[in-house]
Short mmCIF file of C-alpha atoms in Angstrom, two decimals:
data_model
loop_
_atom_site.label_atom_id
_atom_site.label_comp_id
_atom_site.label_asym_id
_atom_site.label_seq_id
_atom_site.Cartn_x
_atom_site.Cartn_y
_atom_site.Cartn_z
CA MET A 207 74.83 226.35 50.57
CA SER A 208 77.98 228.28 49.72
CA GLY A 209 77.98 230.08 53.05
CA LEU A 210 77.46 226.97 55.19
CA LEU A 211 79.47 227.19 58.41
CA PRO A 212 81.23 224.17 59.87
CA GLY A 213 79.92 222.21 62.87
CA PHE A 214 82.12 220.65 65.55
CA THR A 215 85.82 220.50 64.66
CA ASP A 216 85.92 216.97 66.05
CA PRO A 217 82.36 215.59 65.88
CA VAL A 218 83.09 212.76 68.33
CA LEU A 219 85.18 214.32 71.09
CA ASP A 220 83.66 217.81 70.92
CA ALA A 221 80.18 216.30 71.27
CA GLN A 222 81.39 214.23 74.22
CA SER A 223 82.83 217.26 75.95
CA ALA A 224 79.69 219.31 75.25
CA PHE A 225 77.48 216.50 76.56
CA ARG A 226 79.41 216.34 79.83
CA ALA A 227 78.85 220.07 80.23
CA VAL A 228 75.11 219.62 79.63
CA LEU A 229 74.95 216.62 81.97
CA GLU A 230 76.80 218.57 84.67
CA ALA A 231 74.49 221.56 84.13
CA MET A 232 71.38 219.35 84.38
CA SER A 233 72.75 217.59 87.50
CA ARG A 234 73.59 220.85 89.27
CA PRO A 235 70.83 223.26 88.29
CA GLY A 236 71.94 226.87 88.24
CA ARG A 237 75.65 226.08 88.02
CA ILE A 238 77.11 227.60 84.89
CA GLN A 239 79.17 225.41 82.54
CA ARG A 240 81.48 226.81 79.90
CA LEU A 241 81.71 224.77 76.70
CA GLN A 242 85.28 223.90 75.77
CA ARG A 243 85.11 223.66 71.99
CA PRO A 244 81.75 224.94 70.73
CA PRO A 245 81.07 225.40 67.01
CA ALA A 246 80.53 228.83 65.43
CA PRO A 247 76.97 228.54 64.08
CA PRO A 248 75.26 231.22 61.96
CA ALA A 249 73.64 234.11 63.86
CA PRO A 250 71.45 234.37 65.78
CA LEU A 251 72.39 230.90 67.07
CA SER A 252 74.90 231.20 69.90
CA PRO A 253 77.93 228.87 70.11
CA ALA A 254 76.40 227.21 73.17
CA SER A 255 73.01 226.51 71.64
CA GLY A 256 74.73 225.29 68.46
CA ALA A 257 76.78 222.88 70.55
CA VAL A 258 73.72 221.63 72.45
CA LEU A 259 71.86 221.01 69.19
CA LEU A 260 74.72 219.13 67.53
CA THR A 261 75.23 217.08 70.71
CA LEU A 262 71.63 215.98 71.21
CA ALA A 263 69.58 216.43 68.05
CA ASP A 264 69.51 214.00 65.14
CA SER A 265 67.12 212.35 62.70
CA GLY A 266 65.07 210.98 65.61
CA THR A 267 64.32 214.33 67.24
CA PRO A 268 61.88 216.81 65.68
CA LEU A 269 63.17 220.33 66.23
CA PHE A 270 61.43 223.68 66.28
CA LEU A 271 63.57 226.79 66.02
CA ASP A 272 62.90 230.48 65.53
CA THR A 273 66.34 231.51 64.30
CA GLY A 274 65.76 231.89 60.56
CA PRO A 275 66.84 230.17 57.35
CA ASP A 276 70.64 230.23 57.86
CA ALA A 277 70.35 228.46 61.18
CA GLU A 278 67.80 226.03 59.75
CA GLU A 279 70.12 225.08 56.93
CA TRP A 280 73.05 224.69 59.33
CA VAL A 281 71.12 222.47 61.72
CA ARG A 282 69.57 220.42 58.94
CA PHE A 283 72.99 219.79 57.39
CA HIS A 284 74.95 219.03 60.55
CA ALA A 285 72.36 217.35 62.76
CA GLY A 286 69.96 216.04 60.11
CA CYS A 287 66.95 216.57 62.33
CA PRO A 288 63.44 217.11 60.97
CA LEU A 289 62.20 220.68 61.45
CA VAL A 290 58.60 221.12 62.56
CA ALA A 291 56.36 224.17 62.27
CA GLU A 292 54.67 223.83 65.66
CA PRO A 293 56.55 223.91 68.98
CA ALA A 294 54.03 221.42 70.37
CA GLU A 295 55.31 218.75 67.95
CA ALA A 296 58.98 219.18 68.79
CA GLU A 297 61.26 217.21 71.08
CA PHE A 298 63.71 220.10 71.11
CA VAL A 299 62.57 223.71 70.93
CA LEU A 300 65.17 226.38 70.34
CA ALA A 301 64.11 229.93 71.11
CA SER A 302 66.28 232.99 70.55
CA ALA A 303 63.54 235.58 70.90
CA LEU A 304 60.23 235.20 72.73
CA PRO A 305 59.87 231.48 73.51
CA PRO A 306 56.56 229.64 73.26
CA LYS A 307 54.72 229.19 76.56
CA LEU A 308 56.01 226.21 78.57
CA ALA A 309 52.44 224.97 78.79
CA ALA A 310 52.33 224.78 74.98
CA LEU A 311 55.21 222.31 74.77
CA ARG A 312 55.14 218.55 75.10
CA ALA A 313 55.09 217.66 78.79
CA GLY A 314 55.16 213.87 78.58
CA THR A 315 52.73 211.67 80.48
CA ASP A 316 52.74 210.42 84.07
CA GLU A 317 53.72 206.98 82.75
CA ASP A 318 56.31 208.28 80.27
CA PRO A 319 57.61 211.60 81.58
CA GLN A 320 60.71 211.28 79.38
CA THR A 321 58.66 212.08 76.25
CA SER A 322 58.56 215.75 77.23
CA ALA A 323 60.22 218.53 75.25
CA THR A 324 63.49 220.23 76.11
CA LEU A 325 63.53 224.00 75.61
CA ILE A 326 66.89 225.45 74.58
CA LEU A 327 66.55 229.09 75.50
CA GLN A 328 69.04 231.72 74.36
CA VAL A 329 69.39 234.52 76.88
CA GLU A 330 71.68 237.55 77.14
CA SER A 331 73.85 236.39 80.00
CA LEU A 332 74.09 234.03 82.96
CA GLU A 333 75.60 234.87 86.31
CA GLU A 334 75.99 232.78 89.45
CA GLY A 335 75.56 234.07 92.98
CA ALA A 336 72.75 236.53 92.36
CA GLY A 337 69.19 236.61 91.10
CA TRP A 338 66.91 233.58 91.36
CA HIS A 339 67.08 231.17 94.31
CA LEU A 340 67.03 227.59 93.05
CA THR A 341 66.29 224.55 95.20
CA GLY A 342 65.68 220.90 94.42
CA PRO A 343 67.58 217.74 93.46
CA GLY A 344 71.18 218.51 92.52
CA ILE A 345 71.38 221.45 94.89
CA GLU A 346 72.81 221.01 98.40
CA HIS A 347 71.33 224.16 99.96
CA ALA A 348 70.45 226.76 97.35
CA HIS A 349 72.01 227.92 94.09
CA ARG A 350 71.58 231.44 92.82
CA LEU A 351 71.38 232.28 89.14
CA ARG A 352 70.82 235.60 87.44
CA VAL A 353 69.41 235.24 83.94
CA ALA A 354 69.55 238.45 81.92
CA GLY A 355 66.97 238.38 79.16
CA ALA A 356 64.68 235.76 80.65
CA PRO A 357 61.17 236.04 79.22
CA GLN A 358 58.64 238.06 81.22
CA GLY A 359 56.62 235.96 83.60
CA PHE A 360 58.99 233.01 83.30
CA VAL A 361 59.11 232.29 87.03
CA ALA A 362 55.32 232.04 87.23
CA GLU A 363 55.29 229.79 84.17
CA TRP A 364 57.98 227.68 85.78
CA ALA A 365 55.93 227.24 88.95
CA ALA A 366 53.07 225.93 86.81
CA ASN A 367 55.53 223.63 85.05
CA ALA A 368 56.86 222.27 88.33
CA VAL A 369 53.50 221.35 89.88
CA ARG A 370 52.76 218.80 87.17
CA PHE A 371 55.90 216.79 88.08
CA PRO A 372 56.87 214.18 86.88
CA ARG A 373 55.44 215.72 83.72
CA GLY A 374 57.06 218.94 82.57
CA VAL A 375 59.50 220.70 80.31
CA ASP A 376 63.26 220.86 80.95
CA VAL A 377 65.15 224.01 80.01
CA ILE A 378 68.74 224.55 78.92
CA LEU A 379 69.73 228.21 79.12
CA CYS A 380 72.43 229.30 76.66
CA ALA A 381 74.40 232.55 76.61
CA GLY A 382 77.50 232.92 74.46
CA ASP A 383 79.54 229.80 75.18
CA THR A 384 77.99 229.13 78.59
CA ILE A 385 75.02 227.04 79.63
CA ALA A 386 72.95 226.40 82.75
CA ALA A 387 70.00 224.05 83.04
CA LEU A 388 66.65 223.99 84.77
CA PRO A 389 65.37 220.42 85.06
CA ARG A 390 61.64 220.22 85.82
CA SER A 391 62.44 219.10 89.38
CA VAL A 392 63.91 222.47 90.40
CA SER A 393 61.99 225.25 92.15
CA ILE A 394 62.68 228.90 91.38
CA ARG A 395 62.09 231.76 93.80
CA GLU A 396 62.70 235.31 92.67
CA GLY A 397 65.32 237.01 94.84
CA MET B 163 91.80 212.71 61.23
CA SER B 164 90.43 212.80 64.73
CA ALA B 165 92.10 210.82 67.46
CA ALA B 166 88.89 208.87 67.81
CA MET B 167 89.36 207.23 64.42
CA GLN B 168 92.63 205.54 65.24
CA ASN B 169 91.28 202.53 67.05
CA GLU B 170 90.94 199.53 64.73
CA GLY B 171 87.95 200.95 62.92
CA TYR B 172 85.86 201.41 66.06
CA ASN B 173 84.47 204.75 67.15
CA PHE B 174 85.78 206.34 70.34
CA ALA B 175 84.33 204.34 73.27
CA TYR B 176 82.98 201.62 70.95
CA LEU B 177 79.40 202.90 70.47
CA ASP B 178 78.44 204.78 67.30
CA GLU B 179 77.50 208.44 67.66
CA GLY B 180 73.78 207.86 67.01
CA THR B 181 73.59 205.39 69.89
CA LYS B 182 75.50 207.73 72.17
CA ARG B 183 73.11 210.59 71.35
CA MET B 184 70.11 208.38 72.11
CA ILE B 185 71.59 207.31 75.47
CA ARG B 186 72.67 210.88 76.25
CA ARG B 187 69.14 212.19 75.67
CA ALA B 188 67.77 209.45 77.92
CA LEU B 189 70.35 210.28 80.61
CA LEU B 190 69.34 213.95 80.67
CA LYS B 191 65.68 213.00 81.12
CA ALA B 192 66.70 210.51 83.81
CA VAL B 193 68.50 213.27 85.72
CA ALA B 194 65.52 215.60 85.31
CA VAL B 195 63.14 213.00 86.81
CA PRO B 196 65.25 211.43 89.59
CA GLY B 197 64.61 207.73 90.15
CA CYS B 198 62.31 207.30 87.13
CA GLN B 199 63.20 204.44 84.79
CA ILE B 200 63.77 205.67 81.24
CA PRO B 201 63.68 203.17 78.35
CA PHE B 202 66.63 203.16 75.95
CA GLY B 203 67.67 201.16 72.92
CA SER B 204 70.18 198.81 74.49
CA ARG B 205 72.78 197.63 71.98
CA GLU B 206 74.49 194.33 71.60
CA MET B 207 77.86 194.63 73.27
CA PRO B 208 80.96 192.45 72.96
CA LEU B 209 79.99 190.65 76.17
CA PRO B 210 76.69 189.04 77.16
CA TYR B 211 73.77 190.65 78.94
CA GLY B 212 74.25 190.16 82.65
CA TRP B 213 77.91 191.15 82.52
CA GLY B 214 77.34 194.84 82.92
CA THR B 215 76.25 195.87 79.42
CA GLY B 216 73.95 198.58 80.81
CA GLY B 217 76.71 200.13 82.85
CA ILE B 218 79.14 199.83 79.95
CA GLN B 219 76.78 201.61 77.56
CA VAL B 220 76.22 204.43 80.06
CA THR B 221 79.97 204.77 80.64
CA ALA B 222 80.67 204.67 76.90
CA SER B 223 78.17 207.50 76.35
CA ILE B 224 79.72 209.84 78.89
CA VAL B 225 83.42 208.97 78.89
CA GLY B 226 86.06 211.17 77.27
CA PRO B 227 89.83 211.11 76.90
CA GLU B 228 90.23 213.39 79.92
CA ASP B 229 88.48 210.96 82.27
CA VAL B 230 89.99 208.59 84.81
CA LEU B 231 87.99 205.37 85.03
CA LYS B 232 87.73 202.98 87.96
CA VAL B 233 85.76 199.74 87.68
CA ILE B 234 84.81 197.61 90.68
CA ASP B 235 83.02 194.32 91.03
CA GLN B 236 81.70 193.68 94.57
CA GLY B 237 84.13 196.31 95.81
CA ALA B 238 87.18 194.72 94.21
CA ASP B 239 89.23 196.19 91.36
CA ASP B 240 90.93 192.90 90.53
CA THR B 241 88.05 190.53 89.81
CA THR B 242 87.27 189.21 86.32
CA ASN B 243 84.37 191.50 85.49
CA ALA B 244 86.17 194.63 86.68
CA VAL B 245 89.44 193.78 84.94
CA SER B 246 87.82 192.97 81.60
CA ILE B 247 85.62 196.10 81.58
CA ARG B 248 88.58 198.30 82.50
CA ARG B 249 90.66 196.68 79.77
CA PHE B 250 87.80 197.11 77.28
CA PHE B 251 87.66 200.86 77.85
CA ALA B 252 91.44 201.23 77.81
CA ARG B 253 91.34 199.64 74.34
CA VAL B 254 88.38 201.47 72.79
CA ALA B 255 88.85 204.90 74.39
CA PRO B 256 92.34 206.19 73.48
CA GLY B 257 93.63 208.72 76.00
CA LEU B 258 91.46 207.43 78.84
CA ARG B 259 93.37 206.65 82.04
CA THR B 260 92.25 203.84 84.34
CA THR B 261 92.87 203.63 88.06
CA GLU B 262 92.11 201.53 91.10
CA ARG B 263 92.09 204.56 93.41
CA THR B 264 88.67 205.92 94.31
CA VAL B 265 90.06 209.40 94.98
CA GLU B 266 91.63 209.66 91.50
CA ALA B 267 88.63 208.46 89.49
CA SER B 268 86.25 210.77 87.63
CA ILE B 269 83.98 207.89 86.60
CA ILE B 270 83.46 204.79 88.77
CA GLN B 271 81.61 201.93 87.15
CA THR B 272 80.42 199.50 89.77
CA ARG B 273 78.81 196.15 90.18
CA HIS B 274 77.05 195.93 93.55
CA ARG B 275 79.09 198.21 95.82
CA ILE B 276 79.65 201.87 96.60
CA PRO B 277 83.26 202.63 97.58
CA GLU B 278 83.98 203.19 101.28
CA THR B 279 85.95 206.37 100.50
CA PRO B 280 83.41 209.23 100.43
CA LEU B 281 82.66 210.44 96.91
CA ARG B 282 83.12 214.06 95.91
CA GLU B 283 81.59 216.57 93.50
CA GLY B 284 82.61 215.96 89.92
CA GLN B 285 82.65 212.18 90.24
CA VAL B 286 80.10 210.03 88.40
CA MET B 287 79.02 206.62 89.68
CA VAL B 288 77.76 204.20 87.01
CA TYR B 289 75.88 201.20 88.40
CA GLN B 290 75.41 197.93 86.56
CA VAL B 291 71.80 196.94 87.17
CA PRO B 292 70.35 193.46 86.57
CA GLN B 293 66.71 194.32 87.43
CA PRO B 294 65.76 198.01 87.40
CA GLU B 295 62.16 197.44 88.47
CA PRO B 296 61.93 197.39 92.29
CA LEU B 297 58.39 195.96 92.09
CA TYR B 298 59.30 193.15 89.68
CA LYS B 299 59.11 190.32 92.23
CA LEU B 300 55.71 191.55 93.39
CA GLU B 301 54.23 192.52 90.02
CA PRO B 302 55.93 191.11 86.92
CA ARG B 303 53.72 192.94 84.39
CA ARG B 304 55.67 195.91 83.10
CA ALA B 305 52.52 197.78 82.03
CA GLU B 306 51.17 197.46 85.56
CA THR B 307 54.35 198.59 87.35
CA LYS B 308 54.53 201.58 85.01
CA ARG B 309 51.08 202.60 86.13
CA LEU B 310 52.00 202.09 89.79
CA HIS B 311 55.02 204.39 89.33
CA ALA B 312 52.84 206.95 87.57
CA LEU B 313 50.44 206.92 90.52
CA ALA B 314 53.28 206.67 93.08
CA ASP B 315 51.36 203.70 94.45
CA TYR B 316 53.92 201.68 96.39
CA GLY B 317 51.57 199.89 98.77
CA LEU B 318 52.71 196.52 97.38
CA MET B 319 56.23 197.12 98.59
CA GLN B 320 55.08 198.35 101.99
CA VAL B 321 53.07 195.14 102.39
CA LYS B 322 56.12 193.07 101.43
CA LEU B 323 58.25 194.85 104.04
CA TYR B 324 55.49 194.37 106.61
CA GLU B 325 55.35 190.64 105.89
CA ASP B 326 59.14 190.39 106.21
CA ILE B 327 58.93 191.99 109.63
CA ALA B 328 56.02 189.83 110.70
CA ARG B 329 57.86 186.65 109.67
CA HIS B 330 61.50 187.41 110.41
CA GLY B 331 61.26 190.20 112.94
CA ARG B 332 63.13 192.54 110.62
CA VAL B 333 63.16 193.68 107.01
CA GLY B 334 64.29 190.71 104.93
CA SER B 335 66.38 192.34 102.23
CA SER B 336 70.07 192.56 102.97
CA TYR B 337 70.79 193.82 99.44
CA ASP B 338 68.83 195.71 96.75
CA HIS B 339 66.72 197.27 99.50
CA PRO B 340 64.28 199.66 97.75
CA VAL B 341 64.69 203.40 98.20
CA MET B 342 62.46 206.43 97.66
CA VAL B 343 64.16 209.06 95.51
CA GLY B 344 63.24 212.69 96.02
CA GLY B 345 60.13 211.56 97.88
CA ARG B 346 58.54 210.49 94.60
CA TYR B 347 59.92 207.39 92.86
CA LEU B 348 60.55 203.96 94.31
CA MET B 349 63.91 202.84 92.95
CA ALA B 350 66.04 199.71 92.97
CA PRO B 351 69.50 200.75 94.18
CA SER B 352 70.88 197.73 92.23
CA PRO B 353 72.05 194.79 94.34
CA ILE B 354 74.30 196.84 96.61
CA PRO B 355 74.29 195.69 100.24
CA SER B 356 71.85 197.63 102.39
CA PHE B 357 75.02 198.78 104.20
CA ASP B 358 75.67 201.04 101.19
CA ASN B 359 72.15 202.50 100.91
CA PRO B 360 72.83 205.48 103.22
CA LYS B 361 75.76 206.53 100.99
CA MET B 362 73.28 207.33 98.20
CA HIS B 363 71.51 209.95 100.30
CA MET B 364 72.71 213.48 99.49
CA SER B 365 75.80 212.12 97.74
CA PRO B 366 77.92 214.88 96.15
CA ALA B 367 78.46 212.60 93.12
CA LEU B 368 76.09 212.05 90.21
CA GLN B 369 74.74 208.48 90.16
CA LEU B 370 73.69 206.82 86.91
CA PHE B 371 72.17 203.35 86.56
CA GLY B 372 72.13 201.19 83.43
CA ALA B 373 70.26 197.94 82.88
CA GLY B 374 71.27 196.52 79.49
CA ARG B 375 69.06 193.46 79.27
CA GLU B 376 66.04 195.30 80.65
CA ARG B 377 66.77 198.36 78.47
CA ARG B 378 66.24 200.90 81.22
CA LEU B 379 68.38 203.59 82.73
CA TYR B 380 67.81 205.95 85.64
CA ALA B 381 69.66 208.49 87.70
CA VAL B 382 70.03 210.15 91.07
CA PRO B 383 71.41 213.69 90.79
CA PRO B 384 73.90 214.92 93.40
CA TYR B 385 72.46 216.10 96.73
CA THR B 386 69.19 214.25 96.28
CA ASP B 387 67.10 212.80 99.05
CA VAL B 388 67.33 208.99 98.96
CA ARG B 389 65.50 207.17 101.76
CA SER B 390 65.54 203.44 102.32
CA LEU B 391 61.96 202.25 102.61
CA ASP B 392 60.98 201.43 106.21
CA PHE B 393 58.40 201.98 108.94
CA GLU B 394 58.49 204.45 111.81
CA ASP B 395 58.47 201.63 114.38
CA HIS B 396 60.83 199.46 112.33
CA PRO B 397 63.42 201.88 111.00
CA PHE B 398 65.79 200.76 108.27
CA VAL B 399 69.05 199.37 109.70
CA PRO B 400 71.97 198.83 107.32
CA LEU B 401 73.37 195.33 107.77
CA ARG B 402 77.01 194.59 108.36
CA ALA B 403 78.79 191.44 109.52
CA ASN B 404 79.89 191.88 113.12
CA GLY B 405 83.61 191.48 112.54
CA THR B 406 86.96 193.11 111.91
CA CYS B 407 88.91 193.12 108.66
CA ALA B 408 91.76 190.61 109.00
CA LEU B 409 93.98 192.70 106.72
CA CYS B 410 93.48 196.34 107.75
CA GLY B 411 91.61 196.02 111.06
CA ALA B 412 88.68 198.17 109.94
CA ARG B 413 85.49 197.88 111.99
CA ASP B 414 83.39 200.29 109.96
CA THR B 415 83.58 198.81 106.46
CA TYR B 416 81.53 196.23 104.60
CA LEU B 417 83.12 192.79 105.04
CA ASP B 418 83.33 189.63 102.95
CA GLU B 419 83.50 186.34 104.80
CA MET B 420 86.26 184.03 103.53
CA VAL B 421 86.49 180.32 104.20
CA THR B 422 90.16 179.54 104.85
CA ASP B 423 90.28 175.74 105.27
CA ASP B 424 88.01 172.69 105.44
CA ARG B 425 87.80 172.69 109.25
CA GLY B 426 85.50 175.65 109.65
CA GLY B 427 88.22 178.31 109.62
CA ARG B 428 87.01 181.65 108.37
CA LEU B 429 87.91 185.29 108.47
CA PHE B 430 86.52 188.64 107.39
CA VAL B 431 88.17 191.01 104.93
CA CYS B 432 87.08 194.36 103.49
CA SER B 433 85.09 194.08 100.27
CA ASP B 434 86.54 197.42 99.05
CA THR B 435 90.10 196.45 98.01
CA ASP B 436 91.28 200.02 97.35
CA HIS B 437 90.11 201.29 100.73
CA CYS B 438 91.61 198.26 102.52
CA GLY B 439 94.95 198.60 100.69
CA THR B 440 95.11 202.31 101.53
CA LYS B 441 94.43 201.60 105.20
CA GLN B 442 97.17 198.93 105.28
CA ALA B 443 99.68 201.27 103.61
CA GLU B 444 98.82 204.01 106.12
CA ALA B 445 99.33 201.59 109.01
CA ALA B 446 102.68 200.44 107.61
CA ALA B 447 103.93 204.00 107.12
#
């Protein structure tokens, strides 16, 4: 407990600003958003994934994370969310290393697609204008996004995720203090 | 102490943080499944259901001190509902600027109109929605309409449109005309005139919808396909009064008809007060 790191400097306004970044990222898939005032969570949590967790997770959202005891203590203290042992039980899944398969996460039902999980995926870096071709709602023509450190076979997994629309997992990619999102409605083509 | 704490004991933007998080999570899912109605825990607000509590809760969950807020009611910035909601946010969200200019606004909360001035990237439209279920008048059972949405079975609505055409010779809804979002979900555009429906299609702005009494919210992301429901041989035609604005002379805007005396005198004026005022100022200059 002695080494517990602080959360948001201003819990109200910093969460608001982080949420707008996430909302903008989700509305314009593949566009990179930089968080204005992210917290400095314990490694291996990145500032961006820490900000996303503190913005969205609370006592009503079971969380699975693979980032070790320091991060668990930090999240439990600042967000107060229950931690679960199985990714399939979680509403938010945070992965810093190899993420669980998308097919193993909650996908919602056709009647209640909003009950699906959101995967917060830490990657090495995000770069616009190269890499994947993204199309779908939120994208006028095509957005390009290069994700360094994306899990092997992710694009194929994503295609399987997209065909079960409106069911499916949404992904928030985090690198350093930047985020980009992949709502289930988006299609990815490798470029 | 944070700036948010300085307002008479209320949190920034009135709602508590737990409620905001719940609405924010619902909004993200709404954006991820365009046009799908997402349930949320609608709170009691300091004005009654039916006065825009859904829109207010959505705005309160996204708004920050760097935003510029515009509120319109039937296109006008100076009507009771618009004035009181704008004043509410000016009081509970310190730092927030309000405006009547569409071009300056970052968030536009609206009751039943989309501004005439084209929206741009970075703007967010927040619609106040009385009835989020487009099938409600045809099938009042919520459990049943949920299943119809799950199956994308919208035959009921097609039959209704067909009957309108058979009886009236054209589609009967001049407002709240249902739209298909992303080719998947049938959605109520809220009671905007059908004149405004085409503005939703591929709009650069993010569009969020809140229904407080019905406890539902939904969204249309930017650049999303939004088609007004119609038939190939009876294409959707947006309705507009055949007249000219008496104030600015516009022939391409949505008009309100005003009765001017008790001898049948009437004239048309723009419903969008900001757009009309801007046109008049341009003409005077």
